[in-house]
Tab-separated table of C-alpha atoms in Angstrom:
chain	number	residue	atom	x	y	z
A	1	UNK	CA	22.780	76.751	109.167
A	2	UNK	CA	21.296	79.654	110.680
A	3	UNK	CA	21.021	78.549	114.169
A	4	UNK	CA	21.323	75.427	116.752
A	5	UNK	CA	18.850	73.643	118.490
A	6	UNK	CA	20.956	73.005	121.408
A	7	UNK	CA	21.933	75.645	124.153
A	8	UNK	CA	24.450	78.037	122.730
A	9	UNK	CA	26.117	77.871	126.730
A	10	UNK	CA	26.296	74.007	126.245
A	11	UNK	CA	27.907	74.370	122.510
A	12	UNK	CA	30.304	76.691	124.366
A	13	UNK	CA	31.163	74.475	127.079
A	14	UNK	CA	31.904	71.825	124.515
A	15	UNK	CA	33.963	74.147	122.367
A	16	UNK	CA	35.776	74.835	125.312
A	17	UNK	CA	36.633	71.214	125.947
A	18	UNK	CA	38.110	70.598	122.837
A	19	UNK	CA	40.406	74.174	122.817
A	20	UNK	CA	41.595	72.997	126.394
A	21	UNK	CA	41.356	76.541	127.327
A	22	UNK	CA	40.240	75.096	130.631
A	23	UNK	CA	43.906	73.888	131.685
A	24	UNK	CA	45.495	76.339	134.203
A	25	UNK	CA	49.042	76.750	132.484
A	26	UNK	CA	48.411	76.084	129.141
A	27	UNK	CA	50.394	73.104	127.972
A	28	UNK	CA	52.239	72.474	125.151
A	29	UNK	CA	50.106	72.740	121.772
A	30	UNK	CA	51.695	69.645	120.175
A	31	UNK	CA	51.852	69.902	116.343
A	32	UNK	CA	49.230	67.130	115.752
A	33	UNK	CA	46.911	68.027	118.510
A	34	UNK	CA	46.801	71.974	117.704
A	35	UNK	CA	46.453	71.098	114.077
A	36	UNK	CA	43.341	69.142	114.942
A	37	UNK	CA	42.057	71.727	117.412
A	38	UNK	CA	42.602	74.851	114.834
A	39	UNK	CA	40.683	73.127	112.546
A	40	UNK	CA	37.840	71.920	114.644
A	41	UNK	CA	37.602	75.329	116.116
A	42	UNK	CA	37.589	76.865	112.259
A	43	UNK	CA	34.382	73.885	110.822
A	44	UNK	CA	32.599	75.245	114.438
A	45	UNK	CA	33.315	78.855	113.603
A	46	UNK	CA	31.634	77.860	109.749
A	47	UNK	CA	28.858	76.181	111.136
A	48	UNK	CA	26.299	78.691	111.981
A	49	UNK	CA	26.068	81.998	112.941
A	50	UNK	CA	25.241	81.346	117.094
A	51	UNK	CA	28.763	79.754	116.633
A	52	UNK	CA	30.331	81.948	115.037
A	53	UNK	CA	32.229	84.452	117.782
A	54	UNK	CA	32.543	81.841	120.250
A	55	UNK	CA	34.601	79.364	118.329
A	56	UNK	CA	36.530	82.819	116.740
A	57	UNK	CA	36.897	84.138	120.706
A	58	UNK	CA	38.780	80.479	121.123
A	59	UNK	CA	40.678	80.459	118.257
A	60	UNK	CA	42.357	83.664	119.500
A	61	UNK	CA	43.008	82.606	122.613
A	62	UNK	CA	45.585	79.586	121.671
A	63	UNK	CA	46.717	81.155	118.158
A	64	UNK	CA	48.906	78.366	116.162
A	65	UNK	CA	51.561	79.777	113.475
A	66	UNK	CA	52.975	77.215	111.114
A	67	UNK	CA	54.404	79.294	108.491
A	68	UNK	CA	56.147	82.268	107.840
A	69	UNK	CA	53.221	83.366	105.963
A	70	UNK	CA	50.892	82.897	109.067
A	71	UNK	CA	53.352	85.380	110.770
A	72	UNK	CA	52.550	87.589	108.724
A	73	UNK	CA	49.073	87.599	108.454
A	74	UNK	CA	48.930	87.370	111.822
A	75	UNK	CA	50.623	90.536	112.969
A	76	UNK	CA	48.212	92.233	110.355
A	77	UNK	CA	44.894	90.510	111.871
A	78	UNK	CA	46.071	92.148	115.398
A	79	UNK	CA	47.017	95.777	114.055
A	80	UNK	CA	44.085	95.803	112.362
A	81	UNK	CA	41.965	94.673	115.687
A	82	UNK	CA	44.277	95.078	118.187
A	83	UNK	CA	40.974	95.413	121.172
A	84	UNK	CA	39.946	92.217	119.659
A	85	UNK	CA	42.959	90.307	119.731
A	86	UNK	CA	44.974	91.749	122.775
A	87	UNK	CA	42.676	90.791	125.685
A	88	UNK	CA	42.541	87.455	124.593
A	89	UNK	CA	46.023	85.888	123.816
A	90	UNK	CA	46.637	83.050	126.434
A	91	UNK	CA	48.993	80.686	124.316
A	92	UNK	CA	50.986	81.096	121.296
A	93	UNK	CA	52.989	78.775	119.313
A	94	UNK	CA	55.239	79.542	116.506
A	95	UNK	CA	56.605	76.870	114.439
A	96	UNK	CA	59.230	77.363	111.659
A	97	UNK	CA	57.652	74.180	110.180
A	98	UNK	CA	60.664	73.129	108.485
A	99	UNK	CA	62.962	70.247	107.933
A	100	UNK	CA	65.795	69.078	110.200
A	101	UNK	CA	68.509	71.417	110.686
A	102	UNK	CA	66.325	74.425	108.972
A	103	UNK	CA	64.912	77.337	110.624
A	104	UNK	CA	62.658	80.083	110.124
A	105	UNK	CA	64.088	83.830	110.933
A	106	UNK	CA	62.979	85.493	113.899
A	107	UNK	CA	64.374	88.588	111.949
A	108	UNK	CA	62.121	88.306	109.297
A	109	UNK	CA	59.578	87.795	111.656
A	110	UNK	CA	59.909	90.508	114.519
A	111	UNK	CA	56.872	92.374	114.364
A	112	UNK	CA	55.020	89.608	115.920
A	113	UNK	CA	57.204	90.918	119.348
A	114	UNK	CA	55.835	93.562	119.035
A	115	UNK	CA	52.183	93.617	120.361
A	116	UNK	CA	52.444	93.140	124.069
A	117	UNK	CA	49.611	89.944	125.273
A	118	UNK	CA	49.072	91.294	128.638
A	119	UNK	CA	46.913	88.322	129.393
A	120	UNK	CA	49.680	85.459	127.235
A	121	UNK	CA	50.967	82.739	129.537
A	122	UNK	CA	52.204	80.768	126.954
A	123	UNK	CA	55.130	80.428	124.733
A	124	UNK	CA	56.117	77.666	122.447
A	125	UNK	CA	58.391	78.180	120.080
A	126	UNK	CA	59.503	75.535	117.648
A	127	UNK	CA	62.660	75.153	114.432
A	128	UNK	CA	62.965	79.171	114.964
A	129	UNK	CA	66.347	81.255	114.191
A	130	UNK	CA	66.305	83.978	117.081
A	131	UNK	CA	69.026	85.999	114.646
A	132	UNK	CA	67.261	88.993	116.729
A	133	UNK	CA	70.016	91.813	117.598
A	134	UNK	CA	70.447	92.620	121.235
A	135	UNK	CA	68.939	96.364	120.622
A	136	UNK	CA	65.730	94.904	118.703
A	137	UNK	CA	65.140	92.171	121.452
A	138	UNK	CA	65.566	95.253	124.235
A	139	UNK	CA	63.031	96.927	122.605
A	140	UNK	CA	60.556	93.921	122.460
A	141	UNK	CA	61.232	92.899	125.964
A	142	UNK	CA	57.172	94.073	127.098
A	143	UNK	CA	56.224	91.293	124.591
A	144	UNK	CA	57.645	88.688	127.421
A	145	UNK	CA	56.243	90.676	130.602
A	146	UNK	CA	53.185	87.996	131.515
A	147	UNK	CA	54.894	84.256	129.934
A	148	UNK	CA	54.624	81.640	132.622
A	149	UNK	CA	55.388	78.906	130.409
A	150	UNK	CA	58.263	79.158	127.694
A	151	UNK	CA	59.306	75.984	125.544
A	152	UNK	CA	62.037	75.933	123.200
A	153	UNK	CA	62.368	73.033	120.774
A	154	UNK	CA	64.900	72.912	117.887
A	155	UNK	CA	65.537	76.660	118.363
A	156	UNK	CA	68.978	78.315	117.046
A	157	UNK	CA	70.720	80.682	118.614
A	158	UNK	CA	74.469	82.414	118.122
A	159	UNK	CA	75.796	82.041	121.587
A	160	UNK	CA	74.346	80.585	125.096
A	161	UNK	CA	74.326	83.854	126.161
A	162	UNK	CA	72.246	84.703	123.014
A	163	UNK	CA	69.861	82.272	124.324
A	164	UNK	CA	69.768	83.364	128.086
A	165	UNK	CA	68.492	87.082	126.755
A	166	UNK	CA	65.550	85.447	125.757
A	167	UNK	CA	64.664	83.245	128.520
A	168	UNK	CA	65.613	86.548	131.318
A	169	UNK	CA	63.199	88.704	129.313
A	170	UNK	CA	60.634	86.083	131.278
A	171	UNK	CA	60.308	87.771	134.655
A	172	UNK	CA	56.980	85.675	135.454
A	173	UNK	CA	58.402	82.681	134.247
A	174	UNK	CA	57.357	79.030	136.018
A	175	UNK	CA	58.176	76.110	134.086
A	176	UNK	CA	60.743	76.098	131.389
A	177	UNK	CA	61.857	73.570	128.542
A	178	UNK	CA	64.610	73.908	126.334
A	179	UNK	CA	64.612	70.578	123.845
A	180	UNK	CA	67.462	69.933	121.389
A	181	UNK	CA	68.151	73.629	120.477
A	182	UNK	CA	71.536	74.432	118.176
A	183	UNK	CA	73.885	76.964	119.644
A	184	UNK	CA	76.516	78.019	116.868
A	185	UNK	CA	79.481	78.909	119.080
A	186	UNK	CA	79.037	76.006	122.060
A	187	UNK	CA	82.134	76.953	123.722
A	188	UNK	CA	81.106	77.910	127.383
A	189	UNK	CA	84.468	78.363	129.089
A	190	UNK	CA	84.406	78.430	133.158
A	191	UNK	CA	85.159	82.082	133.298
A	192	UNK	CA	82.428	83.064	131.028
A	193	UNK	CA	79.657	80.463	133.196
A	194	UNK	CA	80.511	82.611	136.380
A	195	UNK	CA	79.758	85.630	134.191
A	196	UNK	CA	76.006	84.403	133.209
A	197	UNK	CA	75.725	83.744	136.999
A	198	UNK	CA	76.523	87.067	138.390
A	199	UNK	CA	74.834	88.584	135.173
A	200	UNK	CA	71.539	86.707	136.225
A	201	UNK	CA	71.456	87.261	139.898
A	202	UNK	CA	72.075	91.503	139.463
A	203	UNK	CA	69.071	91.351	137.182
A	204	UNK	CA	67.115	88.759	139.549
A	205	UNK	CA	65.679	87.106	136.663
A	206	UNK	CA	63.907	83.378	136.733
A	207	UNK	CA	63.372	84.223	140.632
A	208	UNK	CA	60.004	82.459	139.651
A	209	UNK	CA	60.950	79.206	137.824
A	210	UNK	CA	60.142	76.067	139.551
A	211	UNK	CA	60.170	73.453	137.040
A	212	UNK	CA	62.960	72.793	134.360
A	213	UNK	CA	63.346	70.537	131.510
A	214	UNK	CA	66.550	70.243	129.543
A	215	UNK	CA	67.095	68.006	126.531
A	216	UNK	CA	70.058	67.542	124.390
A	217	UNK	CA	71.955	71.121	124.449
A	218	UNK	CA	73.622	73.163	125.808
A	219	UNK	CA	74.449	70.991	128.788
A	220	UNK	CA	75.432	68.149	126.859
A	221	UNK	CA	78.504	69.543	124.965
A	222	UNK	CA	82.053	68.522	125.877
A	223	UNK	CA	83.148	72.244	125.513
A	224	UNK	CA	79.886	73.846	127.522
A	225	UNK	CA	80.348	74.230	131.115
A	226	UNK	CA	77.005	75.387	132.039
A	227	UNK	CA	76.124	75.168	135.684
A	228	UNK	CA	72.820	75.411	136.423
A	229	UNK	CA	72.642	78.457	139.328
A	230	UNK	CA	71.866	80.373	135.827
A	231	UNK	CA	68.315	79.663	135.907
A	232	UNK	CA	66.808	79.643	139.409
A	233	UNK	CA	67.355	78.824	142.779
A	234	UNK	CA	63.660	78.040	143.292
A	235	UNK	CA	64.050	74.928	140.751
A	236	UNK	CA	62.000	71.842	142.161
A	237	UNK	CA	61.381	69.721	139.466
A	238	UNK	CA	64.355	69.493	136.948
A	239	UNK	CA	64.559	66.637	134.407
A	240	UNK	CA	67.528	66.679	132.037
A	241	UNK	CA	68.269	63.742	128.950
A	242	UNK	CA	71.805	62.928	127.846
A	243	UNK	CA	72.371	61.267	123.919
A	244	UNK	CA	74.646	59.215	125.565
A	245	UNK	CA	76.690	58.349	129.016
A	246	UNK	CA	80.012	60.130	127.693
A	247	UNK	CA	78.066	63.350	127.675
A	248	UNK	CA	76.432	63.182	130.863
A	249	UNK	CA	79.948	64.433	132.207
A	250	UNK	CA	79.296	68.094	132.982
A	251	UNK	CA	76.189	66.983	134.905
A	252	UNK	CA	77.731	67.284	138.114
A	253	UNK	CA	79.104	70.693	137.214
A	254	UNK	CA	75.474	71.689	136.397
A	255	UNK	CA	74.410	70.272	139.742
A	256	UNK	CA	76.983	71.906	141.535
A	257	UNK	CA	76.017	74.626	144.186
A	258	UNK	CA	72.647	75.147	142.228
A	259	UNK	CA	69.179	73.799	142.546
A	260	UNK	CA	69.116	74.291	146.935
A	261	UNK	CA	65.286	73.807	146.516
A	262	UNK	CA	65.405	71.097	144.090
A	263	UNK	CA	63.039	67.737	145.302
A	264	UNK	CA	62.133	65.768	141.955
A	265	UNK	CA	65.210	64.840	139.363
A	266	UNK	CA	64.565	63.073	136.462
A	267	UNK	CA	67.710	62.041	134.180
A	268	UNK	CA	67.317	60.077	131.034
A	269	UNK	CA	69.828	58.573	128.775
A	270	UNK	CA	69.324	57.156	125.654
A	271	UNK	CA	72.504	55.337	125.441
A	272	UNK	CA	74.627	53.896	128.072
A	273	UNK	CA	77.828	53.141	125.552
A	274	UNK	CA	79.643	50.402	127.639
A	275	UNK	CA	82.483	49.893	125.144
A	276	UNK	CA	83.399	54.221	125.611
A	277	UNK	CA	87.056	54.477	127.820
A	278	UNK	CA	85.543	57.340	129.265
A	279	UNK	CA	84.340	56.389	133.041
A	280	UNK	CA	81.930	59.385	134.556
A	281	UNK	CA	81.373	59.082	138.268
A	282	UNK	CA	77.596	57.167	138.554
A	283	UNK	CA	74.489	59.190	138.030
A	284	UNK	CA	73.254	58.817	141.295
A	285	UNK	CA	76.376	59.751	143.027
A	286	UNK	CA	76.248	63.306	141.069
A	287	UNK	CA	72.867	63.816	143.195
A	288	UNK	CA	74.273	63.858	146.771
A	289	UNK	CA	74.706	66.960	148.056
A	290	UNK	CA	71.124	67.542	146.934
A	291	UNK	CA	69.541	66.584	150.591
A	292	UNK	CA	66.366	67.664	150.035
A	293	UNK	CA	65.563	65.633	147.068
A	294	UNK	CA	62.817	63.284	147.785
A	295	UNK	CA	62.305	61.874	144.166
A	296	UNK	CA	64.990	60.282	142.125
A	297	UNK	CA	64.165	58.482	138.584
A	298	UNK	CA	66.510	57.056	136.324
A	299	UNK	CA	65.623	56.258	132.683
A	300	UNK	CA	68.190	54.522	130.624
A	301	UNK	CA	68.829	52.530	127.749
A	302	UNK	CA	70.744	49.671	129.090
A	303	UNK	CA	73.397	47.252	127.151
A	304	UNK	CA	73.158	44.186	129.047
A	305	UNK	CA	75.590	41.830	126.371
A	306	UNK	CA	78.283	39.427	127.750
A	307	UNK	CA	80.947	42.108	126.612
A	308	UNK	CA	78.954	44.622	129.080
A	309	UNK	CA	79.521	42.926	132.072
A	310	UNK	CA	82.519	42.988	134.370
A	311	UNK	CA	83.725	41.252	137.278
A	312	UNK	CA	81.644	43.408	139.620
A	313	UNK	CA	78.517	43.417	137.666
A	314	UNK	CA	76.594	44.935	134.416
A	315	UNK	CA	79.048	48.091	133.152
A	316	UNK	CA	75.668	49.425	132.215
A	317	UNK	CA	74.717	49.716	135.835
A	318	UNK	CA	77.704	50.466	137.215
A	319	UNK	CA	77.745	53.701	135.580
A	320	UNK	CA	73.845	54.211	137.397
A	321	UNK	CA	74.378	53.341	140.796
A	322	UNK	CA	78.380	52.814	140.788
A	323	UNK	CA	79.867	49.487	142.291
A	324	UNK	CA	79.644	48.111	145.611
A	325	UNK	CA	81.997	50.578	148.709
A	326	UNK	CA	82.526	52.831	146.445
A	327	UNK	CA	81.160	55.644	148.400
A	328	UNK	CA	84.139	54.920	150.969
A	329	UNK	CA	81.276	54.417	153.465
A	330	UNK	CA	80.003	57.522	152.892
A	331	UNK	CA	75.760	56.717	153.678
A	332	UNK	CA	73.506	57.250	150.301
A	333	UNK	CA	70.690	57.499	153.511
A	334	UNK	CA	72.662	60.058	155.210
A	335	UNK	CA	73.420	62.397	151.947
A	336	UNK	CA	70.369	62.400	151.452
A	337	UNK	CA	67.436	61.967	154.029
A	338	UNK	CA	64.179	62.870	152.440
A	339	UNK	CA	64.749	60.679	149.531
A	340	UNK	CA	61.177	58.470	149.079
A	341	UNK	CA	61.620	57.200	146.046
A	342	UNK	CA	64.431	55.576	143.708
A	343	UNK	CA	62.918	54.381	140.114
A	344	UNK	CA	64.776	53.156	137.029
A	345	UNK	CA	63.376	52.306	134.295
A	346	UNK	CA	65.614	49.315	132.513
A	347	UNK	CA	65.329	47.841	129.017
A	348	UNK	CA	63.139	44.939	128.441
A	349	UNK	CA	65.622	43.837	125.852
A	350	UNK	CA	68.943	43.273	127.903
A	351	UNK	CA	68.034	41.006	131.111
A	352	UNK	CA	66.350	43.697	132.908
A	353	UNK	CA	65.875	40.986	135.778
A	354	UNK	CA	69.861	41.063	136.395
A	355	UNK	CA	70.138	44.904	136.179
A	356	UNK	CA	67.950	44.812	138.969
A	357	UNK	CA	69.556	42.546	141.071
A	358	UNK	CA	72.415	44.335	140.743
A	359	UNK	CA	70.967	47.692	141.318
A	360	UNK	CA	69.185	46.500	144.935
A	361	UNK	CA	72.883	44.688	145.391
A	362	UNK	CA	74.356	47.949	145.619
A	363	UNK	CA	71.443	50.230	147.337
A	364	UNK	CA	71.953	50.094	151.427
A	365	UNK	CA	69.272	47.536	152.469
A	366	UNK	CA	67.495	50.566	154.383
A	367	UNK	CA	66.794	52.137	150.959
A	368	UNK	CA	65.912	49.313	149.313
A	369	UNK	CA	62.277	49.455	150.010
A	370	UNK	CA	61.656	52.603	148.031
A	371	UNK	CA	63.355	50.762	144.829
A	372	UNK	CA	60.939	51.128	142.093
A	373	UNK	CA	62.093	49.596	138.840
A	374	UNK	CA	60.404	49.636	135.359
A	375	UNK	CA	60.598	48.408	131.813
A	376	UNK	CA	59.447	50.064	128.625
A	377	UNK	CA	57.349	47.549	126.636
A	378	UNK	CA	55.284	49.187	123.230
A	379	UNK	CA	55.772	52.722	124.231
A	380	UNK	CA	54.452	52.033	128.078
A	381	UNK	CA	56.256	51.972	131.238
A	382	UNK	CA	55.286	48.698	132.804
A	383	UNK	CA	56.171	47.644	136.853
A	384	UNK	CA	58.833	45.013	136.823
A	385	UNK	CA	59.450	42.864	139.925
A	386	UNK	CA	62.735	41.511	139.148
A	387	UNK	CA	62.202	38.960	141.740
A	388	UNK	CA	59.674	37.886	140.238
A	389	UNK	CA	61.070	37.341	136.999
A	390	UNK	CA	63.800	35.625	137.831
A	391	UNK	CA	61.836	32.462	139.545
A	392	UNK	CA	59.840	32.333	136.688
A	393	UNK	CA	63.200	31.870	134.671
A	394	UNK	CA	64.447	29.613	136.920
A	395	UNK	CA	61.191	27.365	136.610
């Protein structure tokens, strides 16, 4: 087709719409959704020749790499356009794009570091080896000048400190999320966490990061003592998810003395292992000396069974909210006086009406009325009123 009958601004506009490139920080390019974008963008690019640089300008704006191969071509497309490709770069997503437990070399694929984006905000980078040596990432640091936005998901690196050189390279950087990434020599001792600290503070890196997601590693490894004044006082938003209760242990060294402007935490766990002998003081206590949070939410997988439940109520809950005085009469209002809202979200398969009562049971009745609980029903977070529920058992 040579041309369109409609307004070329209005096909635009459209175009547009379906790249996203209208959202202010760029978020994450999800494997099915970018798939379905890069290939929309490509049948509008084939379509006729009013669309042709338009749906080409947007395709270089949120670039998707899938393959090694990609890379490669890629890094050629830019060298051999770099005016064309430079100004344009607002996203970028790598992914290795292989199975479980396999990962495409960073090595092998350097030279897209190279290139400085002055205008990319956005960094996703999924299944990737960064096998990088220190000398080769020093020289690519300009490559990570502008990112506001840096995701790591099923990454690989050699040491946590290994992965911290990438993530200070970021001096712009605003929201960070590190999901499920492999780190082959775990062992953070105490000594060496107090180095990263001091190490981050001389440079003054992540003096910009507000929000922080962690998932999986490197915080939830017995032998990793990571606390989290390694990443940015100016955290506000910080949500973290455990595999299990037994590794939510070094939370409250992570939480320790970091985070002074923290005001939303979000902690998932998938699995709240009642029959461990390990005991972990309760989530929420670990949030205390936090005053200034003002949102708490709680998402676990609870094991309400009759060989979860002990004299003082659900072991599943206990090790949420802890049992009843157990504070010594230390105030949960007084530790922490701009909370305004408590939410957990408990499992629609274990009596979720009981975990509740318990729950408000052990809240101070002045907190009580900022109790929000939920259950997950077909993928949806649902309101519950436990209350509720339990006349309607009754009846």
């Amino acid at each position: 087709m040579q041309g369109c009958p409609l307004p070329i601004e209005l096909c635009e506009t459209i175009m547009e719409d379906v790249s996203n490139t209208s959202w202010s920080h760029y978020p994450r390019m999800h494997s099915r959704r970018g798939d379905i974008r890069q290939r929309t963008l490509c049948a509008c690019a084939l379509t006729c020749r009013a669309w042709r640089y338009p749906a080409q300008r947007l395709l270089r704006m949120l670039p998707r790499l899938a393959r090694p191969q990609s890379i490669a071509q890629f890094v050629a497309s830019v060298r051999g356009d770099p005016d064309g490709w430079k100004p344009l770069v607002r996203a970028l997503r790598i992914d290795g794009g292989l199975k479980a437990k396999q990962y495409m070399s960073m090595a092998l694929g350097s030279d897209i570091l190279m290139p400085p984006f002055p205008c990319l905000q956005s960094l996703d980078v999924s299944a990737v080896k960064f096998d990088l040596r220190p000398t080769l990432l020093h020289m690519r640091r300009s490559f990570f000048a502008s990112i506001r936005n840096l995701f790591l998901e099923r990454c690989w690196f050699d040491t946590v400190p290994a992965m911290f050189d990438i993530i200070w390279s970021c001096p712009e950087l605003v929201h960070l999320e590190i999901l499920y990434c492999e780190v082959r020599n775990e062992d953070l001792p105490l000594a060496k966490d107090a180095q990263l600290f001091s190490i981050r503070s001389r440079r003054g890196a992540c003096e910009k990061l507000t929000r922080l997601r962690i998932e999986g590693r490197p915080i939830g490894n017995s032998t990793t003592y990571l606390s989290g004044g390694v990443f940015s006082p100016a955290v506000t938003q910080l949500q973290v998810r455990f595999t299990d209760i037994t590794t939510a242990k070094n939370l409250a060294h992570f939480l320790h003395d970091s985070f002074p402007a923290l005001r939303a935490f979000k902690v998932l766990v998938s699995e709240l292992d009642t029959r461990s002998g390990y005991t972990p003081p309760a989530l929420l206590h670990m949030l205390t000396e936090h005053a200034y949070v003002e949102t708490i939410v709680i998402h676990a997988e609870h094991d309400f069974t009759g060989s979860s439940y002990a004299g003082d109520g659900p072991v599943c809950c206990q090790r949420l909210v802890g049992k009843p005085g157990e504070r010594d009469g230390r105030s949960l209002r007084a530790l922490l006086p701009r909370l305004r809202k408590l939410s957990f979200r408990l499992s629609d398969e274990y009596s979720p009406e009981l975990c509740a009562a318990y729950i408000e049971s052990v809240v101070e009745p002045d907190l009580r009325g900022i109790l929000e609980f939920f259950v997950y029903r077909q993928g949806v977070s649902l309101p519950f009123d436990h209350k509720r529920a339990t006349g309607l058992a009754q009846t």
